[in-house]
Amino acid sequence: MSGHTQSQPVPPPSRFRVSGLAGPLLWAVGLAIPAVFDSSWVAIAAVFAIYAINALSEDVILGRGGMFDMGHAVYFGIGAYVTAILNTSFGWPIFATLPAAILLAAAAGALLAGPLMRLRGDYLLVATIGFNAIFVLTMQNDPGDITGGSDGITGIGVPSLFGLSLASQSAMFWLDWVVLGVVLLLMRNLDRCELGRAQRYLKQDELAAATLGVDARKVKTQTFALGAGLAGLAGTLFAVQLSTVSPASFVFTESVTLFAVVIVGGPGSVPGVLLGTALMFVVPQIFRDFAQYRYFVFGIAMIAVMVLRPQGLWPQRRRRA
Amino acid sequence: MGTFIQQVFNGLTVGGIYALIALGYTMVYGVMRLINFAHGDLCILGAFIGLTLLTGAAGSGHSGAVLLLLAFVLAVVVIAIAGVVLELVAYRPLRKADRLSAVVSALGASLLIENSIMLIWGPDVHVFPADLLPATTWSVAGANITFVQVMIILSSVLLMAALYFFIHHTRFGTAIRATAIDQDTAKLMGIKVNQVILTVFVVGPALGAIGGLFVGIYYREAYFTMGWTYGLYAFIAAILGGIGNIPGAMVGGVLLGLFNAFAAGYISSSWQDAITFALLIAILLVRPTGLLGEPDAGKV
Amino acid sequence: MSALLELRGVGISFGGMQAVDNLSLAIEDGHIAALIGPNGAGKTTVFNMITGVCRPNDGQILWQGRDITGLAPHRIAALGIRRTFQTIRLFADMSVFDNVRAGCHLRARQRWWQGLLGLPAQRREDAALRERTHDVLRRLDLDGVADEPAVSLPYGLQRRVEMARALVAQPKLVILDEPAAGLNDAESAELSQTIFAIRDSGVTVLLVEHDMNVVMNVTDHIVVINFGRKIAEGDATTVRDDPAVIEAYLGSDDEGEPAA
């Protein structure tokens, strides 16, 4: 990409490597984004961080858990709505809503996991589409007058830390960037911990895994809870960044995009998912003038990548346990 | 009683449309175990193509019936070709790949078609001309049944009967059924699986284009995201009847149409969709092979 | 003192076909026992019932005197019962090391959140399990291929990797489903030594074998079944001379029964 220096986007943060120094280094360089770029770029970088967390959380369920979750926007939405409702209707500070958002989203994930894990493959995919539709309709119909209907909730407050208000776009970016760093660390640990291993065993051969003592129910429930909880976390950050939430942000198309980010980027691959996020969520922000072509181009790109690189743009390496 | 009869006819009309579209999903799933997410959008593309002909030829002096027939023929031909292109470009290269790759390719094709419609015809709702068909209505036990409803119900029944004959009494139909049961064995028996799949991608979208045009004519409108809405409903109908099961898709479509009509008529219409999805999930959990399917979930 | 594993009148049928009928047997701690019978006799079905893959219609399965009938496979594994598969089921995308490391799953004490936090205690546990894995690889002479993709190995080695995966957690009982299938003579001879070594390390062994000759040398106790019923039981010589056994093996040559 060549052009004016000031309109150059940041070096793609997709160069993260799970191991080695390149990843942490790029993350550290990313911290300087607000010092170099104007606030519209900082906002784009913040959105990238939020959607990267969201996509990584989808990868936990889809890429690592091998469960076809096409309703991931539900958990993202639960996080965003919990923060919005607790903050605007009950006056909770943003940071106090964060644990509630994570826990409620995780609880929803664990709860849905029960019936969902009885379904396999395409049936699971269809059921999660169904849950997504029910979630959006419920938010629109506004039961109990708490979700604000189709217009959603506006006027979400600014987070403050130790009396310091994180009102500026730069401050919010740093918050998102730090949280992304924490999530990346979690993903690295997931690769190495027993839960991550059990996910890989189950994905490859459920019967063999069971005879080694892997409790498929437990692992799948934990996987759903973890993925949903991280999506809830991203939801809180999203509500803060936009200071408003509405059902339109959590519709089925968003779930499809998250699903595609993981499969196009490379399931189970952190750099792949980050690259996918950059392509699907950041590039459209850059080419805003061509907004109406966004999904047209996505459609072509999704077919082209799958036909040319069915394993994804940056596939997972064969790794040691 | 009047409301009841009215809802039965409304339900049968919508159900016939769902069934026509559902057949495309179920046939593709049957032979290649793929949810063709682009199918609903293909059907609505058919509606737009028909609409363009109808509005373009409005002042040409031909009778409404002739124009309508031409619109159907054009839509069917174009959409059947589009179906074949879709299979050749987006699905055939992925035959041996992980099934998730094909799913994402299908989703991509759906976005591509939907947004092509938006780019060509614009994001606004298009209104279908009103004077194409006689405005005759019949009053039956306090319910009003329109000419359009009767036409849709009769043509759906006719088309489904034709498809049933094609599937069960022709060599091609036998090949399709054999491929659906076991692709590898079918191949060993000398069936050209790629040819079977192409046939399915001609027949399914062709029926779907008719379904899509019926949607436009019945509701007298077309907009670019309609493919998702009606595609999803038709897809639910296919699952209701047991995905991969052709008579099942017909029954599923009619049942869903009736269910929807009664849910809208007797329960709140703002929760109608949510109820339909809850029903879908309940069926998936209790009887994943559909109401007509064998109680054996081993297929997927 | 009750037996380590006991089957009491166990039976199962699939779609009207009685695959196993009223089968009783007991396996003593520290023994090498074998379940043999011609193809289609129901041997693997017996294994599947013991390891929780399918649930018997009748009878009881007792583990150290406790009823374990119908427990889920992962619960059976937690009791200290491990198995191999007649059709090898290694994790295809993983190295030999990772496959064997998978056997340590129940040895890991970490809770899921502890693992995610990557605390030093978890790292120490991981190091200990790696060491345990390397031990077993050395014992079974697999350390040379530890980093190879498991499915790229020759058949005989794959069987040994599966055995290593079953043994790494030091189970109380290991069930080997036709471990000699597909092995050449030299490998079969080696297998006997391996089985003795497993027993000597304190693991009770139950073999399922089709080939009687393989089990004659190694077993303490043999149970012979045919058409899902026990037809003989005892030590190697008793069983070999039993007319019912000879009849079953000679008469079964042309039976069209599917493989067990």
PDB file of N, CA and C in Angstrom, chain A residues 62 68 70 115 118-123 125-127 129-131 133-134 137-138 141 143 252-253 256 259-260 263-264 292-293 295-296 298-300 302-303 306-307 310, chain B residues 29 33 35 37 89-90 93-94 97 99-101 103-105 107-109 111-112 115-116 118-119 228 235 239 243 270-271 273-274 277-278 280-281 284-285 288-289 300:
ATOM      1  N   LEU A  62     -15.124 -21.786  17.902  1.00  0.00           N
ATOM      2  CA  LEU A  62     -15.164 -22.331  16.544  1.00  0.00           C
ATOM      3  C   LEU A  62     -13.843 -22.984  16.147  1.00  0.00           C
ATOM      4  N   PHE A  68     -19.545 -25.257  15.664  1.00  0.00           N
ATOM      5  CA  PHE A  68     -19.955 -24.286  14.643  1.00  0.00           C
ATOM      6  C   PHE A  68     -20.868 -23.234  15.254  1.00  0.00           C
ATOM      7  N   MET A  70     -22.495 -19.891  14.995  1.00  0.00           N
ATOM      8  CA  MET A  70     -22.784 -18.789  14.093  1.00  0.00           C
ATOM      9  C   MET A  70     -23.736 -17.794  14.738  1.00  0.00           C
ATOM     10  N   PRO A 115     -27.765 -27.550  25.821  1.00  0.00           N
ATOM     11  CA  PRO A 115     -28.496 -28.110  24.680  1.00  0.00           C
ATOM     12  C   PRO A 115     -27.683 -28.107  23.382  1.00  0.00           C
ATOM     13  N   ARG A 118     -25.421 -31.086  22.217  1.00  0.00           N
ATOM     14  CA  ARG A 118     -26.049 -32.322  21.734  1.00  0.00           C
ATOM     15  C   ARG A 118     -26.159 -32.297  20.215  1.00  0.00           C
ATOM     16  N   LEU A 119     -26.042 -31.113  19.639  1.00  0.00           N
ATOM     17  CA  LEU A 119     -26.142 -30.984  18.187  1.00  0.00           C
ATOM     18  C   LEU A 119     -24.757 -30.996  17.572  1.00  0.00           C
ATOM     19  N   ARG A 120     -24.696 -31.476  16.359  1.00  0.00           N
ATOM     20  CA  ARG A 120     -23.425 -31.545  15.692  1.00  0.00           C
ATOM     21  C   ARG A 120     -23.455 -30.772  14.377  1.00  0.00           C
ATOM     22  N   GLY A 121     -22.274 -30.275  14.007  1.00  0.00           N
ATOM     23  CA  GLY A 121     -22.090 -29.727  12.670  1.00  0.00           C
ATOM     24  C   GLY A 121     -23.143 -28.710  12.279  1.00  0.00           C
ATOM     25  N   ASP A 122     -23.801 -28.981  11.161  1.00  0.00           N
ATOM     26  CA  ASP A 122     -24.737 -28.018  10.585  1.00  0.00           C
ATOM     27  C   ASP A 122     -25.920 -27.732  11.500  1.00  0.00           C
ATOM     28  N   TYR A 123     -26.347 -28.732  12.257  1.00  0.00           N
ATOM     29  CA  TYR A 123     -27.484 -28.510  13.145  1.00  0.00           C
ATOM     30  C   TYR A 123     -27.127 -27.493  14.212  1.00  0.00           C
ATOM     31  N   LEU A 125     -24.918 -25.160  13.886  1.00  0.00           N
ATOM     32  CA  LEU A 125     -24.851 -23.889  13.182  1.00  0.00           C
ATOM     33  C   LEU A 125     -26.237 -23.257  13.072  1.00  0.00           C
ATOM     34  N   VAL A 126     -27.220 -24.067  12.707  1.00  0.00           N
ATOM     35  CA  VAL A 126     -28.573 -23.543  12.533  1.00  0.00           C
ATOM     36  C   VAL A 126     -29.157 -23.109  13.877  1.00  0.00           C
ATOM     37  N   ALA A 127     -28.913 -23.898  14.922  1.00  0.00           N
ATOM     38  CA  ALA A 127     -29.462 -23.548  16.238  1.00  0.00           C
ATOM     39  C   ALA A 127     -28.869 -22.228  16.733  1.00  0.00           C
ATOM     40  N   ILE A 129     -27.765 -19.796  14.858  1.00  0.00           N
ATOM     41  CA  ILE A 129     -28.423 -18.748  14.070  1.00  0.00           C
ATOM     42  C   ILE A 129     -29.755 -18.395  14.721  1.00  0.00           C
ATOM     43  N   GLY A 130     -30.483 -19.433  15.150  1.00  0.00           N
ATOM     44  CA  GLY A 130     -31.772 -19.232  15.796  1.00  0.00           C
ATOM     45  C   GLY A 130     -31.643 -18.417  17.073  1.00  0.00           C
ATOM     46  N   PHE A 131     -30.664 -18.751  17.902  1.00  0.00           N
ATOM     47  CA  PHE A 131     -30.466 -18.003  19.145  1.00  0.00           C
ATOM     48  C   PHE A 131     -30.148 -16.544  18.849  1.00  0.00           C
ATOM     49  N   ALA A 133     -31.083 -14.788  16.264  1.00  0.00           N
ATOM     50  CA  ALA A 133     -32.307 -14.101  15.838  1.00  0.00           C
ATOM     51  C   ALA A 133     -33.206 -13.796  17.036  1.00  0.00           C
ATOM     52  N   ILE A 134     -33.329 -14.769  17.942  1.00  0.00           N
ATOM     53  CA  ILE A 134     -34.181 -14.555  19.124  1.00  0.00           C
ATOM     54  C   ILE A 134     -33.611 -13.422  19.977  1.00  0.00           C
ATOM     55  N   LEU A 137     -34.394 -10.058  18.273  1.00  0.00           N
ATOM     56  CA  LEU A 137     -35.824  -9.752  18.371  1.00  0.00           C
ATOM     57  C   LEU A 137     -36.196  -9.347  19.798  1.00  0.00           C
ATOM     58  N   THR A 138     -35.585 -10.021  20.768  1.00  0.00           N
ATOM     59  CA  THR A 138     -35.874  -9.684  22.162  1.00  0.00           C
ATOM     60  C   THR A 138     -35.406  -8.263  22.481  1.00  0.00           C
ATOM     61  N   ASN A 141     -37.870  -5.915  20.878  1.00  0.00           N
ATOM     62  CA  ASN A 141     -39.199  -5.879  21.484  1.00  0.00           C
ATOM     63  C   ASN A 141     -39.176  -5.293  22.888  1.00  0.00           C
ATOM     64  N   PRO A 143     -38.524  -6.170  26.236  1.00  0.00           N
ATOM     65  CA  PRO A 143     -39.340  -6.634  27.360  1.00  0.00           C
ATOM     66  C   PRO A 143     -38.901  -5.923  28.641  1.00  0.00           C
ATOM     67  N   PHE A 252     -27.379 -11.047  12.964  1.00  0.00           N
ATOM     68  CA  PHE A 252     -26.812 -12.263  12.428  1.00  0.00           C
ATOM     69  C   PHE A 252     -25.630 -11.998  11.484  1.00  0.00           C
ATOM     70  N   THR A 253     -25.712 -10.912  10.690  1.00  0.00           N
ATOM     71  CA  THR A 253     -24.607 -10.604   9.768  1.00  0.00           C
ATOM     72  C   THR A 253     -23.291 -10.413  10.517  1.00  0.00           C
ATOM     73  N   VAL A 256     -21.999 -13.776  11.263  1.00  0.00           N
ATOM     74  CA  VAL A 256     -21.441 -14.360  10.041  1.00  0.00           C
ATOM     75  C   VAL A 256     -20.049 -13.799   9.794  1.00  0.00           C
ATOM     76  N   PHE A 259     -17.597 -15.325  12.184  1.00  0.00           N
ATOM     77  CA  PHE A 259     -17.379 -16.701  11.737  1.00  0.00           C
ATOM     78  C   PHE A 259     -16.384 -16.694  10.576  1.00  0.00           C
ATOM     79  N   ALA A 260     -16.626 -15.804   9.617  1.00  0.00           N
ATOM     80  CA  ALA A 260     -15.770 -15.736   8.435  1.00  0.00           C
ATOM     81  C   ALA A 260     -14.362 -15.270   8.798  1.00  0.00           C
ATOM     82  N   ILE A 263     -12.496 -18.335   9.978  1.00  0.00           N
ATOM     83  CA  ILE A 263     -12.206 -19.347   8.960  1.00  0.00           C
ATOM     84  C   ILE A 263     -11.306 -18.775   7.861  1.00  0.00           C
ATOM     85  N   VAL A 264     -11.536 -17.521   7.497  1.00  0.00           N
ATOM     86  CA  VAL A 264     -10.698 -16.901   6.466  1.00  0.00           C
ATOM     87  C   VAL A 264      -9.289 -16.663   7.000  1.00  0.00           C
ATOM     88  N   GLN A 292     -20.799   1.183   0.458  1.00  0.00           N
ATOM     89  CA  GLN A 292     -21.845   0.316  -0.091  1.00  0.00           C
ATOM     90  C   GLN A 292     -21.264  -0.904  -0.794  1.00  0.00           C
ATOM     91  N   TYR A 293     -19.960  -0.847  -1.093  1.00  0.00           N
ATOM     92  CA  TYR A 293     -19.330  -2.017  -1.725  1.00  0.00           C
ATOM     93  C   TYR A 293     -18.787  -3.008  -0.717  1.00  0.00           C
ATOM     94  N   TYR A 295     -19.854  -5.227   1.637  1.00  0.00           N
ATOM     95  CA  TYR A 295     -20.218  -6.646   1.697  1.00  0.00           C
ATOM     96  C   TYR A 295     -20.100  -7.325   0.336  1.00  0.00           C
ATOM     97  N   PHE A 296     -20.220  -6.530  -0.728  1.00  0.00           N
ATOM     98  CA  PHE A 296     -19.984  -7.052  -2.075  1.00  0.00           C
ATOM     99  C   PHE A 296     -18.552  -7.577  -2.172  1.00  0.00           C
ATOM    100  N   PHE A 298     -16.560  -8.215   0.419  1.00  0.00           N
ATOM    101  CA  PHE A 298     -16.425  -9.333   1.372  1.00  0.00           C
ATOM    102  C   PHE A 298     -16.826 -10.640   0.735  1.00  0.00           C
ATOM    103  N   GLY A 299     -17.954 -10.607   0.050  1.00  0.00           N
ATOM    104  CA  GLY A 299     -18.476 -11.826  -0.556  1.00  0.00           C
ATOM    105  C   GLY A 299     -17.458 -12.429  -1.508  1.00  0.00           C
ATOM    106  N   ILE A 300     -16.931 -11.583  -2.389  1.00  0.00           N
ATOM    107  CA  ILE A 300     -15.929 -12.065  -3.347  1.00  0.00           C
ATOM    108  C   ILE A 300     -14.703 -12.580  -2.606  1.00  0.00           C
ATOM    109  N   MET A 302     -14.421 -13.709   0.442  1.00  0.00           N
ATOM    110  CA  MET A 302     -14.653 -14.959   1.181  1.00  0.00           C
ATOM    111  C   MET A 302     -14.592 -16.162   0.240  1.00  0.00           C
ATOM    112  N   ILE A 303     -15.222 -16.028  -0.922  1.00  0.00           N
ATOM    113  CA  ILE A 303     -15.172 -17.144  -1.882  1.00  0.00           C
ATOM    114  C   ILE A 303     -13.729 -17.356  -2.346  1.00  0.00           C
ATOM    115  N   MET A 306     -11.389 -18.913   0.268  1.00  0.00           N
ATOM    116  CA  MET A 306     -11.701 -20.317   0.531  1.00  0.00           C
ATOM    117  C   MET A 306     -11.292 -21.209  -0.634  1.00  0.00           C
ATOM    118  N   VAL A 307     -11.514 -20.722  -1.850  1.00  0.00           N
ATOM    119  CA  VAL A 307     -11.169 -21.542  -3.012  1.00  0.00           C
ATOM    120  C   VAL A 307      -9.649 -21.662  -3.148  1.00  0.00           C
ATOM    121  N   PRO A 310      -8.126 -22.852   1.299  1.00  0.00           N
ATOM    122  CA  PRO A 310      -9.203 -23.329   2.161  1.00  0.00           C
ATOM    123  C   PRO A 310      -8.791 -23.436   3.632  1.00  0.00           C
TER     124      PRO A 310
ATOM    125  N   TYR B  29     -28.454 -29.963   0.011  1.00  0.00           N
ATOM    126  CA  TYR B  29     -27.955 -30.610   1.220  1.00  0.00           C
ATOM    127  C   TYR B  29     -27.939 -32.123   1.039  1.00  0.00           C
ATOM    128  N   ARG B  33     -24.329 -32.329   1.295  1.00  0.00           N
ATOM    129  CA  ARG B  33     -24.199 -32.007   2.720  1.00  0.00           C
ATOM    130  C   ARG B  33     -23.698 -30.586   2.944  1.00  0.00           C
ATOM    131  N   ILE B  35     -25.130 -26.508   3.407  1.00  0.00           N
ATOM    132  CA  ILE B  35     -26.206 -25.533   3.460  1.00  0.00           C
ATOM    133  C   ILE B  35     -25.853 -24.451   2.453  1.00  0.00           C
ATOM    134  N   PHE B  37     -26.132 -21.304   1.594  1.00  0.00           N
ATOM    135  CA  PHE B  37     -26.635 -20.054   2.157  1.00  0.00           C
ATOM    136  C   PHE B  37     -27.018 -19.035   1.089  1.00  0.00           C
ATOM    137  N   VAL B  89     -18.075 -22.158  -9.495  1.00  0.00           N
ATOM    138  CA  VAL B  89     -17.062 -21.229  -9.000  1.00  0.00           C
ATOM    139  C   VAL B  89     -16.831 -21.382  -7.498  1.00  0.00           C
ATOM    140  N   ALA B  90     -17.925 -21.463  -6.735  1.00  0.00           N
ATOM    141  CA  ALA B  90     -17.776 -21.356  -5.286  1.00  0.00           C
ATOM    142  C   ALA B  90     -17.768 -22.695  -4.561  1.00  0.00           C
ATOM    143  N   PRO B  93     -14.696 -26.288  -6.420  1.00  0.00           N
ATOM    144  CA  PRO B  93     -13.286 -26.363  -6.008  1.00  0.00           C
ATOM    145  C   PRO B  93     -13.109 -26.796  -4.555  1.00  0.00           C
ATOM    146  N   LEU B  94     -14.169 -26.735  -3.769  1.00  0.00           N
ATOM    147  CA  LEU B  94     -14.046 -27.036  -2.341  1.00  0.00           C
ATOM    148  C   LEU B  94     -14.607 -28.403  -1.975  1.00  0.00           C
ATOM    149  N   ALA B  97     -12.346 -30.083   0.390  1.00  0.00           N
ATOM    150  CA  ALA B  97     -11.832 -29.279   1.505  1.00  0.00           C
ATOM    151  C   ALA B  97     -12.679 -29.501   2.753  1.00  0.00           C
ATOM    152  N   ARG B  99     -15.365 -28.923   5.509  1.00  0.00           N
ATOM    153  CA  ARG B  99     -16.714 -28.451   5.219  1.00  0.00           C
ATOM    154  C   ARG B  99     -16.930 -26.999   5.626  1.00  0.00           C
ATOM    155  N   LEU B 100     -16.151 -26.540   6.615  1.00  0.00           N
ATOM    156  CA  LEU B 100     -16.296 -25.142   7.029  1.00  0.00           C
ATOM    157  C   LEU B 100     -15.902 -24.193   5.909  1.00  0.00           C
ATOM    158  N   SER B 101     -14.926 -24.592   5.085  1.00  0.00           N
ATOM    159  CA  SER B 101     -14.521 -23.739   3.973  1.00  0.00           C
ATOM    160  C   SER B 101     -15.690 -23.549   3.018  1.00  0.00           C
ATOM    161  N   VAL B 103     -18.828 -23.786   3.793  1.00  0.00           N
ATOM    162  CA  VAL B 103     -19.842 -22.970   4.465  1.00  0.00           C
ATOM    163  C   VAL B 103     -19.504 -21.483   4.294  1.00  0.00           C
ATOM    164  N   VAL B 104     -18.239 -21.129   4.512  1.00  0.00           N
ATOM    165  CA  VAL B 104     -17.847 -19.720   4.389  1.00  0.00           C
ATOM    166  C   VAL B 104     -17.970 -19.263   2.933  1.00  0.00           C
ATOM    167  N   SER B 105     -17.619 -20.147   2.001  1.00  0.00           N
ATOM    168  CA  SER B 105     -17.782 -19.802   0.586  1.00  0.00           C
ATOM    169  C   SER B 105     -19.260 -19.541   0.280  1.00  0.00           C
ATOM    170  N   LEU B 107     -21.538 -18.519   2.425  1.00  0.00           N
ATOM    171  CA  LEU B 107     -21.890 -17.244   3.054  1.00  0.00           C
ATOM    172  C   LEU B 107     -21.385 -16.082   2.202  1.00  0.00           C
ATOM    173  N   GLY B 108     -20.179 -16.243   1.654  1.00  0.00           N
ATOM    174  CA  GLY B 108     -19.620 -15.211   0.784  1.00  0.00           C
ATOM    175  C   GLY B 108     -20.484 -15.020  -0.452  1.00  0.00           C
ATOM    176  N   ALA B 109     -20.916 -16.143  -1.035  1.00  0.00           N
ATOM    177  CA  ALA B 109     -21.769 -16.051  -2.218  1.00  0.00           C
ATOM    178  C   ALA B 109     -23.073 -15.344  -1.882  1.00  0.00           C
ATOM    179  N   LEU B 111     -23.551 -13.032   0.480  1.00  0.00           N
ATOM    180  CA  LEU B 111     -23.269 -11.596   0.580  1.00  0.00           C
ATOM    181  C   LEU B 111     -23.096 -10.984  -0.800  1.00  0.00           C
ATOM    182  N   LEU B 112     -22.388 -11.698  -1.662  1.00  0.00           N
ATOM    183  CA  LEU B 112     -22.110 -11.195  -3.007  1.00  0.00           C
ATOM    184  C   LEU B 112     -23.404 -10.974  -3.791  1.00  0.00           C
ATOM    185  N   ASN B 115     -25.635  -8.172  -2.207  1.00  0.00           N
ATOM    186  CA  ASN B 115     -25.135  -6.822  -2.417  1.00  0.00           C
ATOM    187  C   ASN B 115     -25.043  -6.452  -3.887  1.00  0.00           C
ATOM    188  N   SER B 116     -24.974  -7.467  -4.758  1.00  0.00           N
ATOM    189  CA  SER B 116     -25.106  -7.164  -6.189  1.00  0.00           C
ATOM    190  C   SER B 116     -26.492  -6.607  -6.457  1.00  0.00           C
ATOM    191  N   MET B 118     -28.318  -5.006  -4.381  1.00  0.00           N
ATOM    192  CA  MET B 118     -28.347  -3.654  -3.829  1.00  0.00           C
ATOM    193  C   MET B 118     -27.655  -2.669  -4.765  1.00  0.00           C
ATOM    194  N   LEU B 119     -26.519  -3.098  -5.326  1.00  0.00           N
ATOM    195  CA  LEU B 119     -25.769  -2.181  -6.190  1.00  0.00           C
ATOM    196  C   LEU B 119     -26.493  -1.948  -7.514  1.00  0.00           C
ATOM    197  N   TRP B 228     -32.424 -13.122   2.691  1.00  0.00           N
ATOM    198  CA  TRP B 228     -32.132 -13.684   4.003  1.00  0.00           C
ATOM    199  C   TRP B 228     -33.402 -14.094   4.704  1.00  0.00           C
ATOM    200  N   PHE B 235     -35.463 -22.298   4.744  1.00  0.00           N
ATOM    201  CA  PHE B 235     -34.485 -23.227   5.287  1.00  0.00           C
ATOM    202  C   PHE B 235     -35.032 -23.927   6.527  1.00  0.00           C
ATOM    203  N   ILE B 239     -35.628 -27.946   7.290  1.00  0.00           N
ATOM    204  CA  ILE B 239     -35.218 -28.676   8.487  1.00  0.00           C
ATOM    205  C   ILE B 239     -36.416 -29.336   9.143  1.00  0.00           C
ATOM    206  N   ILE B 243     -33.854 -32.213   6.728  1.00  0.00           N
ATOM    207  CA  ILE B 243     -33.078 -31.683   5.614  1.00  0.00           C
ATOM    208  C   ILE B 243     -32.526 -32.819   4.767  1.00  0.00           C
ATOM    209  N   SER B 270     -45.184  -9.276  16.769  1.00  0.00           N
ATOM    210  CA  SER B 270     -43.796  -8.849  16.970  1.00  0.00           C
ATOM    211  C   SER B 270     -42.952  -9.994  17.537  1.00  0.00           C
ATOM    212  N   TRP B 271     -43.613 -10.990  18.122  1.00  0.00           N
ATOM    213  CA  TRP B 271     -42.857 -12.140  18.624  1.00  0.00           C
ATOM    214  C   TRP B 271     -42.945 -13.330  17.675  1.00  0.00           C
ATOM    215  N   ASP B 273     -41.549 -14.081  14.793  1.00  0.00           N
ATOM    216  CA  ASP B 273     -40.281 -14.643  14.334  1.00  0.00           C
ATOM    217  C   ASP B 273     -39.556 -15.372  15.461  1.00  0.00           C
ATOM    218  N   ALA B 274     -39.580 -14.738  16.642  1.00  0.00           N
ATOM    219  CA  ALA B 274     -38.901 -15.362  17.780  1.00  0.00           C
ATOM    220  C   ALA B 274     -39.512 -16.726  18.076  1.00  0.00           C
ATOM    221  N   PHE B 277     -38.294 -19.245  15.543  1.00  0.00           N
ATOM    222  CA  PHE B 277     -36.929 -19.711  15.803  1.00  0.00           C
ATOM    223  C   PHE B 277     -36.881 -20.631  17.018  1.00  0.00           C
ATOM    224  N   ALA B 278     -37.683 -20.308  18.029  1.00  0.00           N
ATOM    225  CA  ALA B 278     -37.723 -21.187  19.202  1.00  0.00           C
ATOM    226  C   ALA B 278     -38.223 -22.567  18.798  1.00  0.00           C
ATOM    227  N   LEU B 280     -37.887 -23.863  15.852  1.00  0.00           N
ATOM    228  CA  LEU B 280     -36.787 -24.482  15.107  1.00  0.00           C
ATOM    229  C   LEU B 280     -35.801 -25.149  16.061  1.00  0.00           C
ATOM    230  N   ILE B 281     -35.389 -24.405  17.103  1.00  0.00           N
ATOM    231  CA  ILE B 281     -34.392 -24.951  18.027  1.00  0.00           C
ATOM    232  C   ILE B 281     -34.961 -26.166  18.751  1.00  0.00           C
ATOM    233  N   LEU B 284     -34.815 -29.079  16.472  1.00  0.00           N
ATOM    234  CA  LEU B 284     -33.442 -29.560  16.319  1.00  0.00           C
ATOM    235  C   LEU B 284     -33.028 -30.408  17.511  1.00  0.00           C
ATOM    236  N   LEU B 285     -33.459 -29.982  18.702  1.00  0.00           N
ATOM    237  CA  LEU B 285     -33.030 -30.696  19.897  1.00  0.00           C
ATOM    238  C   LEU B 285     -33.773 -32.007  20.076  1.00  0.00           C
ATOM    239  N   PRO B 288     -33.763 -33.999  15.542  1.00  0.00           N
ATOM    240  CA  PRO B 288     -32.918 -33.274  14.587  1.00  0.00           C
ATOM    241  C   PRO B 288     -33.105 -33.704  13.139  1.00  0.00           C
ATOM    242  N   THR B 289     -33.686 -34.866  12.897  1.00  0.00           N
ATOM    243  CA  THR B 289     -33.853 -35.284  11.510  1.00  0.00           C
ATOM    244  C   THR B 289     -35.181 -34.801  10.940  1.00  0.00           C
ATOM    245  N   VAL B 300     -25.470 -36.504  10.015  1.00  0.00           N
ATOM    246  CA  VAL B 300     -24.634 -35.300  10.003  1.00  0.00           C
ATOM    247  C   VAL B 300     -23.477 -35.447  10.963  1.00  0.00           C
TER     248      VAL B 300
END
